Amino acid sequence: MEILETKRLRLRKLTPMVMDQVFTTMNDHSIIDFLGLADFESLEKEKERYKKGLQTYNRSFVNFQLLEKETNRVIGGCGFHTWYPLHDRAEIGYGLFYDSDKQKGLMTEAVNTVLDYGFTKMNLHRVEALTATYNTGSLKILEHFNFTFEGTLRQHYNVNGKMEDSVMYSLLKHEYQNRIA
C-alpha cells in the first residue's frame, strides 16, 4: 500500500483495489479500525456505499487516509473522489473527523501533497472543487492554493432534506506549477 508523508502526517492511499481487499478479507472490527470509523452505524453506511459500487466504467477515485504520524490515528481523508482518467480531471475532496484537529494547518499539509500527487503521478490537467457557500474552512484552503472561482451551482446538494447551493472552483496544472515555481 502506497504511503505519502508530510511533516506531521502519513497519507495512506486507498484505491478501488484496496477497498475490495478491505471489504472482502477483513472482519467488522478490523474495517472500523482501518477506516477510522466511529461506530457500527458508520460501518454499515460504508458497507452500503461499497455494495453500490465505488467506480464506474468512466470514473474512479484515489483517496488518502490521513494518519497522525505520532499516534497512527486516522484523522480524516483527502483525495480525488471523482476522477475521469480519459479527461485528465478529478474533483478533490477533504475533511477532518475531529474538531480538535482543525485549525492546525493539517489539511493544508495534506492538500499540498495530494495536489502534487494528482498533477505529477495521475497526470491531471484540471482539479475541481465543490463546497458549500458557508464552508469557510474549505474556502480558505481553496484560496490558499489559488483555485479559481467558476460559479455557483444552484440547489446542488441535498443536506438533511434541504437543497443547498455549491460553489465551483478549479486549479489547472500550469497554475499549480507556477505557484510552486
mmCIF file with all atom_site columns, C-alpha atoms in Angstrom:
data_model
loop_
_atom_site.group_PDB
_atom_site.id
_atom_site.type_symbol
_atom_site.label_atom_id
_atom_site.label_alt_id
_atom_site.label_comp_id
_atom_site.label_asym_id
_atom_site.label_entity_id
_atom_site.label_seq_id
_atom_site.pdbx_PDB_ins_code
_atom_site.Cartn_x
_atom_site.Cartn_y
_atom_site.Cartn_z
_atom_site.occupancy
_atom_site.B_iso_or_equiv
_atom_site.pdbx_formal_charge
_atom_site.auth_seq_id
_atom_site.auth_comp_id
_atom_site.auth_asym_id
_atom_site.auth_atom_id
_atom_site.pdbx_PDB_model_num
ATOM 1   C CA . MET A 1 1   ? 0.000   0.000   0.000   1.00 0.00 ? 1   MET A CA 1
ATOM 2   C CA . GLU A 1 2   ? 1.405   3.362   -1.025  1.00 0.00 ? 2   GLU A CA 1
ATOM 3   C CA . ILE A 1 3   ? 2.102   5.836   1.801   1.00 0.00 ? 3   ILE A CA 1
ATOM 4   C CA . LEU A 1 4   ? 2.968   9.506   1.312   1.00 0.00 ? 4   LEU A CA 1
ATOM 5   C CA . GLU A 1 5   ? 4.441   11.552  4.147   1.00 0.00 ? 5   GLU A CA 1
ATOM 6   C CA . THR A 1 6   ? 4.353   15.150  5.265   1.00 0.00 ? 6   THR A CA 1
ATOM 7   C CA . LYS A 1 7   ? 5.898   16.725  8.334   1.00 0.00 ? 7   LYS A CA 1
ATOM 8   C CA . ARG A 1 8   ? 3.060   15.586  10.624  1.00 0.00 ? 8   ARG A CA 1
ATOM 9   C CA . LEU A 1 9   ? 1.018   13.132  8.560   1.00 0.00 ? 9   LEU A CA 1
ATOM 10  C CA . ARG A 1 10  ? 1.084   9.819   6.764   1.00 0.00 ? 10  ARG A CA 1
ATOM 11  C CA . LEU A 1 11  ? -1.261  9.619   3.792   1.00 0.00 ? 11  LEU A CA 1
ATOM 12  C CA . ARG A 1 12  ? -2.346  6.026   3.125   1.00 0.00 ? 12  ARG A CA 1
ATOM 13  C CA . LYS A 1 13  ? -3.551  5.568   -0.452  1.00 0.00 ? 13  LYS A CA 1
ATOM 14  C CA . LEU A 1 14  ? -6.983  3.998   -0.891  1.00 0.00 ? 14  LEU A CA 1
ATOM 15  C CA . THR A 1 15  ? -7.959  2.785   -4.343  1.00 0.00 ? 15  THR A CA 1
ATOM 16  C CA . PRO A 1 16  ? -10.832 0.584   -5.534  1.00 0.00 ? 16  PRO A CA 1
ATOM 17  C CA . MET A 1 17  ? -8.476  -2.437  -5.263  1.00 0.00 ? 17  MET A CA 1
ATOM 18  C CA . VAL A 1 18  ? -7.586  -1.620  -1.652  1.00 0.00 ? 18  VAL A CA 1
ATOM 19  C CA . MET A 1 19  ? -11.248 -1.159  -0.750  1.00 0.00 ? 19  MET A CA 1
ATOM 20  C CA . ASP A 1 20  ? -12.093 -4.510  -2.371  1.00 0.00 ? 20  ASP A CA 1
ATOM 21  C CA . GLN A 1 21  ? -9.475  -6.144  -0.161  1.00 0.00 ? 21  GLN A CA 1
ATOM 22  C CA . VAL A 1 22  ? -10.733 -4.347  2.958   1.00 0.00 ? 22  VAL A CA 1
ATOM 23  C CA . PHE A 1 23  ? -14.364 -5.352  2.475   1.00 0.00 ? 23  PHE A CA 1
ATOM 24  C CA . THR A 1 24  ? -13.708 -8.921  1.321   1.00 0.00 ? 24  THR A CA 1
ATOM 25  C CA . THR A 1 25  ? -10.975 -10.000 3.760   1.00 0.00 ? 25  THR A CA 1
ATOM 26  C CA . MET A 1 26  ? -11.426 -8.021  6.993   1.00 0.00 ? 26  MET A CA 1
ATOM 27  C CA . ASN A 1 27  ? -13.935 -8.537  9.788   1.00 0.00 ? 27  ASN A CA 1
ATOM 28  C CA . ASP A 1 28  ? -16.142 -5.671  11.001  1.00 0.00 ? 28  ASP A CA 1
ATOM 29  C CA . HIS A 1 29  ? -13.856 -4.625  13.862  1.00 0.00 ? 29  HIS A CA 1
ATOM 30  C CA . SER A 1 30  ? -10.820 -4.559  11.563  1.00 0.00 ? 30  SER A CA 1
ATOM 31  C CA . ILE A 1 31  ? -12.696 -2.478  8.984   1.00 0.00 ? 31  ILE A CA 1
ATOM 32  C CA . ILE A 1 32  ? -13.735 0.033   11.668  1.00 0.00 ? 32  ILE A CA 1
ATOM 33  C CA . ASP A 1 33  ? -10.113 0.321   12.842  1.00 0.00 ? 33  ASP A CA 1
ATOM 34  C CA . PHE A 1 34  ? -8.661  0.540   9.328   1.00 0.00 ? 34  PHE A CA 1
ATOM 35  C CA . LEU A 1 35  ? -11.118 3.201   8.131   1.00 0.00 ? 35  LEU A CA 1
ATOM 36  C CA . GLY A 1 36  ? -11.113 5.099   11.443  1.00 0.00 ? 36  GLY A CA 1
ATOM 37  C CA . LEU A 1 37  ? -14.890 4.819   11.762  1.00 0.00 ? 37  LEU A CA 1
ATOM 38  C CA . ALA A 1 38  ? -16.673 5.992   14.909  1.00 0.00 ? 38  ALA A CA 1
ATOM 39  C CA . ASP A 1 39  ? -19.171 3.148   15.285  1.00 0.00 ? 39  ASP A CA 1
ATOM 40  C CA . PHE A 1 40  ? -21.079 0.266   13.687  1.00 0.00 ? 40  PHE A CA 1
ATOM 41  C CA . GLU A 1 41  ? -23.617 2.680   12.180  1.00 0.00 ? 41  GLU A CA 1
ATOM 42  C CA . SER A 1 42  ? -20.793 4.325   10.224  1.00 0.00 ? 42  SER A CA 1
ATOM 43  C CA . LEU A 1 43  ? -19.583 0.873   9.201   1.00 0.00 ? 43  LEU A CA 1
ATOM 44  C CA . GLU A 1 44  ? -22.995 -0.015  7.780   1.00 0.00 ? 44  GLU A CA 1
ATOM 45  C CA . LYS A 1 45  ? -23.007 3.215   5.725   1.00 0.00 ? 45  LYS A CA 1
ATOM 46  C CA . GLU A 1 46  ? -19.551 2.370   4.314   1.00 0.00 ? 46  GLU A CA 1
ATOM 47  C CA . LYS A 1 47  ? -20.634 -1.191  3.515   1.00 0.00 ? 47  LYS A CA 1
ATOM 48  C CA . GLU A 1 48  ? -23.678 0.163   1.671   1.00 0.00 ? 48  GLU A CA 1
ATOM 49  C CA . ARG A 1 49  ? -21.500 2.572   -0.351  1.00 0.00 ? 49  ARG A CA 1
ATOM 50  C CA . TYR A 1 50  ? -19.192 -0.320  -1.197  1.00 0.00 ? 50  TYR A CA 1
ATOM 51  C CA . LYS A 1 51  ? -22.085 -2.570  -2.293  1.00 0.00 ? 51  LYS A CA 1
ATOM 52  C CA . LYS A 1 52  ? -23.455 0.166   -4.570  1.00 0.00 ? 52  LYS A CA 1
ATOM 53  C CA . GLY A 1 53  ? -20.122 0.392   -6.368  1.00 0.00 ? 53  GLY A CA 1
ATOM 54  C CA . LEU A 1 54  ? -17.114 2.594   -5.894  1.00 0.00 ? 54  LEU A CA 1
ATOM 55  C CA . GLN A 1 55  ? -16.355 3.250   -9.546  1.00 0.00 ? 55  GLN A CA 1
ATOM 56  C CA . THR A 1 56  ? -17.889 3.051   -12.976 1.00 0.00 ? 56  THR A CA 1
ATOM 57  C CA . TYR A 1 57  ? -16.518 2.387   -16.422 1.00 0.00 ? 57  TYR A CA 1
ATOM 58  C CA . ASN A 1 58  ? -15.634 6.070   -16.915 1.00 0.00 ? 58  ASN A CA 1
ATOM 59  C CA . ARG A 1 59  ? -14.570 7.315   -13.486 1.00 0.00 ? 59  ARG A CA 1
ATOM 60  C CA . SER A 1 60  ? -12.631 6.194   -10.464 1.00 0.00 ? 60  SER A CA 1
ATOM 61  C CA . PHE A 1 61  ? -11.034 7.590   -7.326  1.00 0.00 ? 61  PHE A CA 1
ATOM 62  C CA . VAL A 1 62  ? -7.752  7.919   -5.481  1.00 0.00 ? 62  VAL A CA 1
ATOM 63  C CA . ASN A 1 63  ? -8.201  8.846   -1.845  1.00 0.00 ? 63  ASN A CA 1
ATOM 64  C CA . PHE A 1 64  ? -5.797  9.061   1.032   1.00 0.00 ? 64  PHE A CA 1
ATOM 65  C CA . GLN A 1 65  ? -6.486  8.432   4.687   1.00 0.00 ? 65  GLN A CA 1
ATOM 66  C CA . LEU A 1 66  ? -4.805  10.994  6.895   1.00 0.00 ? 66  LEU A CA 1
ATOM 67  C CA . LEU A 1 67  ? -2.959  9.374   9.774   1.00 0.00 ? 67  LEU A CA 1
ATOM 68  C CA . GLU A 1 68  ? -1.304  11.387  12.504  1.00 0.00 ? 68  GLU A CA 1
ATOM 69  C CA . LYS A 1 69  ? 2.373   10.367  12.490  1.00 0.00 ? 69  LYS A CA 1
ATOM 70  C CA . GLU A 1 70  ? 2.814   10.345  16.259  1.00 0.00 ? 70  GLU A CA 1
ATOM 71  C CA . THR A 1 71  ? -0.179  8.132   17.081  1.00 0.00 ? 71  THR A CA 1
ATOM 72  C CA . ASN A 1 72  ? -1.080  6.484   13.732  1.00 0.00 ? 72  ASN A CA 1
ATOM 73  C CA . ARG A 1 73  ? -4.658  7.652   14.435  1.00 0.00 ? 73  ARG A CA 1
ATOM 74  C CA . VAL A 1 74  ? -6.899  8.109   11.358  1.00 0.00 ? 74  VAL A CA 1
ATOM 75  C CA . ILE A 1 75  ? -7.942  11.780  11.495  1.00 0.00 ? 75  ILE A CA 1
ATOM 76  C CA . GLY A 1 76  ? -9.537  12.346  8.086   1.00 0.00 ? 76  GLY A CA 1
ATOM 77  C CA . GLY A 1 77  ? -9.224  11.980  4.365   1.00 0.00 ? 77  GLY A CA 1
ATOM 78  C CA . CYS A 1 78  ? -8.143  13.833  1.261   1.00 0.00 ? 78  CYS A CA 1
ATOM 79  C CA . GLY A 1 79  ? -8.143  12.799  -2.349  1.00 0.00 ? 79  GLY A CA 1
ATOM 80  C CA . PHE A 1 80  ? -9.863  12.647  -5.682  1.00 0.00 ? 80  PHE A CA 1
ATOM 81  C CA . HIS A 1 81  ? -13.313 11.109  -5.427  1.00 0.00 ? 81  HIS A CA 1
ATOM 82  C CA . THR A 1 82  ? -14.457 11.782  -8.990  1.00 0.00 ? 82  THR A CA 1
ATOM 83  C CA . TRP A 1 83  ? -11.584 11.050  -11.356 1.00 0.00 ? 83  TRP A CA 1
ATOM 84  C CA . TYR A 1 84  ? -12.162 10.968  -15.097 1.00 0.00 ? 84  TYR A CA 1
ATOM 85  C CA . PRO A 1 85  ? -8.881  9.498   -16.438 1.00 0.00 ? 85  PRO A CA 1
ATOM 86  C CA . LEU A 1 86  ? -9.967  9.979   -20.062 1.00 0.00 ? 86  LEU A CA 1
ATOM 87  C CA . HIS A 1 87  ? -10.293 13.732  -19.487 1.00 0.00 ? 87  HIS A CA 1
ATOM 88  C CA . ASP A 1 88  ? -7.343  14.202  -17.082 1.00 0.00 ? 88  ASP A CA 1
ATOM 89  C CA . ARG A 1 89  ? -9.548  15.812  -14.438 1.00 0.00 ? 89  ARG A CA 1
ATOM 90  C CA . ALA A 1 90  ? -10.742 14.992  -10.955 1.00 0.00 ? 90  ALA A CA 1
ATOM 91  C CA . GLU A 1 91  ? -12.682 16.533  -8.091  1.00 0.00 ? 91  GLU A CA 1
ATOM 92  C CA . ILE A 1 92  ? -10.796 16.951  -4.843  1.00 0.00 ? 92  ILE A CA 1
ATOM 93  C CA . GLY A 1 93  ? -12.426 16.326  -1.511  1.00 0.00 ? 93  GLY A CA 1
ATOM 94  C CA . TYR A 1 94  ? -11.088 16.592  2.020   1.00 0.00 ? 94  TYR A CA 1
ATOM 95  C CA . GLY A 1 95  ? -12.182 16.568  5.612   1.00 0.00 ? 95  GLY A CA 1
ATOM 96  C CA . LEU A 1 96  ? -11.064 16.052  9.177   1.00 0.00 ? 96  LEU A CA 1
ATOM 97  C CA . PHE A 1 97  ? -13.070 13.842  11.521  1.00 0.00 ? 97  PHE A CA 1
ATOM 98  C CA . TYR A 1 98  ? -12.459 15.724  14.783  1.00 0.00 ? 98  TYR A CA 1
ATOM 99  C CA . ASP A 1 99  ? -12.786 19.412  15.661  1.00 0.00 ? 99  ASP A CA 1
ATOM 100 C CA . SER A 1 100 ? -9.668  19.080  17.826  1.00 0.00 ? 100 SER A CA 1
ATOM 101 C CA . ASP A 1 101 ? -7.578  18.518  14.668  1.00 0.00 ? 101 ASP A CA 1
ATOM 102 C CA . LYS A 1 102 ? -8.909  21.570  12.840  1.00 0.00 ? 102 LYS A CA 1
ATOM 103 C CA . GLN A 1 103 ? -7.225  24.972  12.564  1.00 0.00 ? 103 GLN A CA 1
ATOM 104 C CA . LYS A 1 104 ? -3.741  23.436  12.873  1.00 0.00 ? 104 LYS A CA 1
ATOM 105 C CA . GLY A 1 105 ? -2.734  23.510  9.199   1.00 0.00 ? 105 GLY A CA 1
ATOM 106 C CA . LEU A 1 106 ? -3.039  19.732  8.844   1.00 0.00 ? 106 LEU A CA 1
ATOM 107 C CA . MET A 1 107 ? -5.399  19.910  5.887   1.00 0.00 ? 107 MET A CA 1
ATOM 108 C CA . THR A 1 108 ? -3.198  22.452  4.110   1.00 0.00 ? 108 THR A CA 1
ATOM 109 C CA . GLU A 1 109 ? -0.315  19.999  4.537   1.00 0.00 ? 109 GLU A CA 1
ATOM 110 C CA . ALA A 1 110 ? -2.406  17.136  3.153   1.00 0.00 ? 110 ALA A CA 1
ATOM 111 C CA . VAL A 1 111 ? -3.933  19.064  0.229   1.00 0.00 ? 111 VAL A CA 1
ATOM 112 C CA . ASN A 1 112 ? -0.489  20.255  -0.863  1.00 0.00 ? 112 ASN A CA 1
ATOM 113 C CA . THR A 1 113 ? 0.756   16.651  -1.033  1.00 0.00 ? 113 THR A CA 1
ATOM 114 C CA . VAL A 1 114 ? -2.404  15.360  -2.721  1.00 0.00 ? 114 VAL A CA 1
ATOM 115 C CA . LEU A 1 115 ? -2.381  18.117  -5.363  1.00 0.00 ? 115 LEU A CA 1
ATOM 116 C CA . ASP A 1 116 ? 1.244   17.334  -6.138  1.00 0.00 ? 116 ASP A CA 1
ATOM 117 C CA . TYR A 1 117 ? 0.360   13.644  -6.441  1.00 0.00 ? 117 TYR A CA 1
ATOM 118 C CA . GLY A 1 118 ? -2.571  14.424  -8.729  1.00 0.00 ? 118 GLY A CA 1
ATOM 119 C CA . PHE A 1 119 ? -0.638  16.647  -11.091 1.00 0.00 ? 119 PHE A CA 1
ATOM 120 C CA . THR A 1 120 ? 2.543   14.546  -11.198 1.00 0.00 ? 120 THR A CA 1
ATOM 121 C CA . LYS A 1 121 ? 1.511   10.895  -10.668 1.00 0.00 ? 121 LYS A CA 1
ATOM 122 C CA . MET A 1 122 ? -2.052  10.918  -12.027 1.00 0.00 ? 122 MET A CA 1
ATOM 123 C CA . ASN A 1 123 ? -1.162  13.386  -14.805 1.00 0.00 ? 123 ASN A CA 1
ATOM 124 C CA . LEU A 1 124 ? -4.187  15.559  -14.070 1.00 0.00 ? 124 LEU A CA 1
ATOM 125 C CA . HIS A 1 125 ? -4.696  18.684  -16.106 1.00 0.00 ? 125 HIS A CA 1
ATOM 126 C CA . ARG A 1 126 ? -7.557  20.064  -14.003 1.00 0.00 ? 126 ARG A CA 1
ATOM 127 C CA . VAL A 1 127 ? -8.617  19.687  -10.369 1.00 0.00 ? 127 VAL A CA 1
ATOM 128 C CA . GLU A 1 128 ? -12.142 20.745  -9.478  1.00 0.00 ? 128 GLU A CA 1
ATOM 129 C CA . ALA A 1 129 ? -13.518 21.587  -6.047  1.00 0.00 ? 129 ALA A CA 1
ATOM 130 C CA . LEU A 1 130 ? -17.107 21.992  -4.909  1.00 0.00 ? 130 LEU A CA 1
ATOM 131 C CA . THR A 1 131 ? -18.033 23.286  -1.484  1.00 0.00 ? 131 THR A CA 1
ATOM 132 C CA . ALA A 1 132 ? -20.905 24.805  0.422   1.00 0.00 ? 132 ALA A CA 1
ATOM 133 C CA . THR A 1 133 ? -21.093 28.585  0.295   1.00 0.00 ? 133 THR A CA 1
ATOM 134 C CA . TYR A 1 134 ? -20.761 28.725  4.102   1.00 0.00 ? 134 TYR A CA 1
ATOM 135 C CA . ASN A 1 135 ? -17.841 26.292  4.481   1.00 0.00 ? 135 ASN A CA 1
ATOM 136 C CA . THR A 1 136 ? -15.228 28.880  5.403   1.00 0.00 ? 136 THR A CA 1
ATOM 137 C CA . GLY A 1 137 ? -12.545 26.302  6.198   1.00 0.00 ? 137 GLY A CA 1
ATOM 138 C CA . SER A 1 138 ? -12.796 24.755  2.753   1.00 0.00 ? 138 SER A CA 1
ATOM 139 C CA . LEU A 1 139 ? -12.932 28.154  1.060   1.00 0.00 ? 139 LEU A CA 1
ATOM 140 C CA . LYS A 1 140 ? -9.718  29.176  2.856   1.00 0.00 ? 140 LYS A CA 1
ATOM 141 C CA . ILE A 1 141 ? -7.960  26.048  1.587   1.00 0.00 ? 141 ILE A CA 1
ATOM 142 C CA . LEU A 1 142 ? -9.049  26.772  -1.993  1.00 0.00 ? 142 LEU A CA 1
ATOM 143 C CA . GLU A 1 143 ? -7.917  30.380  -1.674  1.00 0.00 ? 143 GLU A CA 1
ATOM 144 C CA . HIS A 1 144 ? -4.570  29.296  -0.216  1.00 0.00 ? 144 HIS A CA 1
ATOM 145 C CA . PHE A 1 145 ? -3.882  27.123  -3.275  1.00 0.00 ? 145 PHE A CA 1
ATOM 146 C CA . ASN A 1 146 ? -5.114  29.784  -5.733  1.00 0.00 ? 146 ASN A CA 1
ATOM 147 C CA . PHE A 1 147 ? -8.108  27.878  -7.052  1.00 0.00 ? 147 PHE A CA 1
ATOM 148 C CA . THR A 1 148 ? -10.231 29.991  -9.416  1.00 0.00 ? 148 THR A CA 1
ATOM 149 C CA . PHE A 1 149 ? -13.906 30.608  -8.648  1.00 0.00 ? 149 PHE A CA 1
ATOM 150 C CA . GLU A 1 150 ? -16.042 29.447  -11.577 1.00 0.00 ? 150 GLU A CA 1
ATOM 151 C CA . GLY A 1 151 ? -19.591 29.900  -10.358 1.00 0.00 ? 151 GLY A CA 1
ATOM 152 C CA . THR A 1 152 ? -22.438 28.786  -8.165  1.00 0.00 ? 152 THR A CA 1
ATOM 153 C CA . LEU A 1 153 ? -24.353 25.573  -8.737  1.00 0.00 ? 153 LEU A CA 1
ATOM 154 C CA . ARG A 1 154 ? -27.863 26.280  -7.547  1.00 0.00 ? 154 ARG A CA 1
ATOM 155 C CA . GLN A 1 155 ? -29.568 23.745  -5.308  1.00 0.00 ? 155 GLN A CA 1
ATOM 156 C CA . HIS A 1 156 ? -26.767 21.289  -5.953  1.00 0.00 ? 156 HIS A CA 1
ATOM 157 C CA . TYR A 1 157 ? -26.559 19.263  -2.705  1.00 0.00 ? 157 TYR A CA 1
ATOM 158 C CA . ASN A 1 158 ? -29.273 17.721  -0.581  1.00 0.00 ? 158 ASN A CA 1
ATOM 159 C CA . VAL A 1 159 ? -28.281 18.397  3.030   1.00 0.00 ? 159 VAL A CA 1
ATOM 160 C CA . ASN A 1 160 ? -30.712 16.857  5.526   1.00 0.00 ? 160 ASN A CA 1
ATOM 161 C CA . GLY A 1 161 ? -33.625 17.244  3.136   1.00 0.00 ? 161 GLY A CA 1
ATOM 162 C CA . LYS A 1 162 ? -32.790 20.824  2.135   1.00 0.00 ? 162 LYS A CA 1
ATOM 163 C CA . MET A 1 163 ? -31.303 21.703  -1.261  1.00 0.00 ? 163 MET A CA 1
ATOM 164 C CA . GLU A 1 164 ? -28.229 23.914  -0.925  1.00 0.00 ? 164 GLU A CA 1
ATOM 165 C CA . ASP A 1 165 ? -26.024 25.759  -3.372  1.00 0.00 ? 165 ASP A CA 1
ATOM 166 C CA . SER A 1 166 ? -22.413 24.797  -4.052  1.00 0.00 ? 166 SER A CA 1
ATOM 167 C CA . VAL A 1 167 ? -19.606 26.958  -5.316  1.00 0.00 ? 167 VAL A CA 1
ATOM 168 C CA . MET A 1 168 ? -17.303 25.589  -8.002  1.00 0.00 ? 168 MET A CA 1
ATOM 169 C CA . TYR A 1 169 ? -13.552 26.196  -8.143  1.00 0.00 ? 169 TYR A CA 1
ATOM 170 C CA . SER A 1 170 ? -10.758 24.800  -10.293 1.00 0.00 ? 170 SER A CA 1
ATOM 171 C CA . LEU A 1 171 ? -6.985  24.665  -10.475 1.00 0.00 ? 171 LEU A CA 1
ATOM 172 C CA . LEU A 1 172 ? -5.141  23.901  -13.712 1.00 0.00 ? 172 LEU A CA 1
ATOM 173 C CA . LYS A 1 173 ? -1.788  22.125  -13.867 1.00 0.00 ? 173 LYS A CA 1
ATOM 174 C CA . HIS A 1 174 ? 0.138   25.128  -15.197 1.00 0.00 ? 174 HIS A CA 1
ATOM 175 C CA . GLU A 1 175 ? -1.370  27.345  -12.474 1.00 0.00 ? 175 GLU A CA 1
ATOM 176 C CA . TYR A 1 176 ? -0.227  24.872  -9.828  1.00 0.00 ? 176 TYR A CA 1
ATOM 177 C CA . GLN A 1 177 ? 3.246   24.624  -11.362 1.00 0.00 ? 177 GLN A CA 1
ATOM 178 C CA . ASN A 1 178 ? 3.545   28.442  -11.488 1.00 0.00 ? 178 ASN A CA 1
ATOM 179 C CA . ARG A 1 179 ? 2.579   28.598  -7.795  1.00 0.00 ? 179 ARG A CA 1
ATOM 180 C CA . ILE A 1 180 ? 5.369   26.280  -6.705  1.00 0.00 ? 180 ILE A CA 1
ATOM 181 C CA . ALA A 1 181 ? 7.987   27.563  -9.181  1.00 0.00 ? 181 ALA A CA 1
#
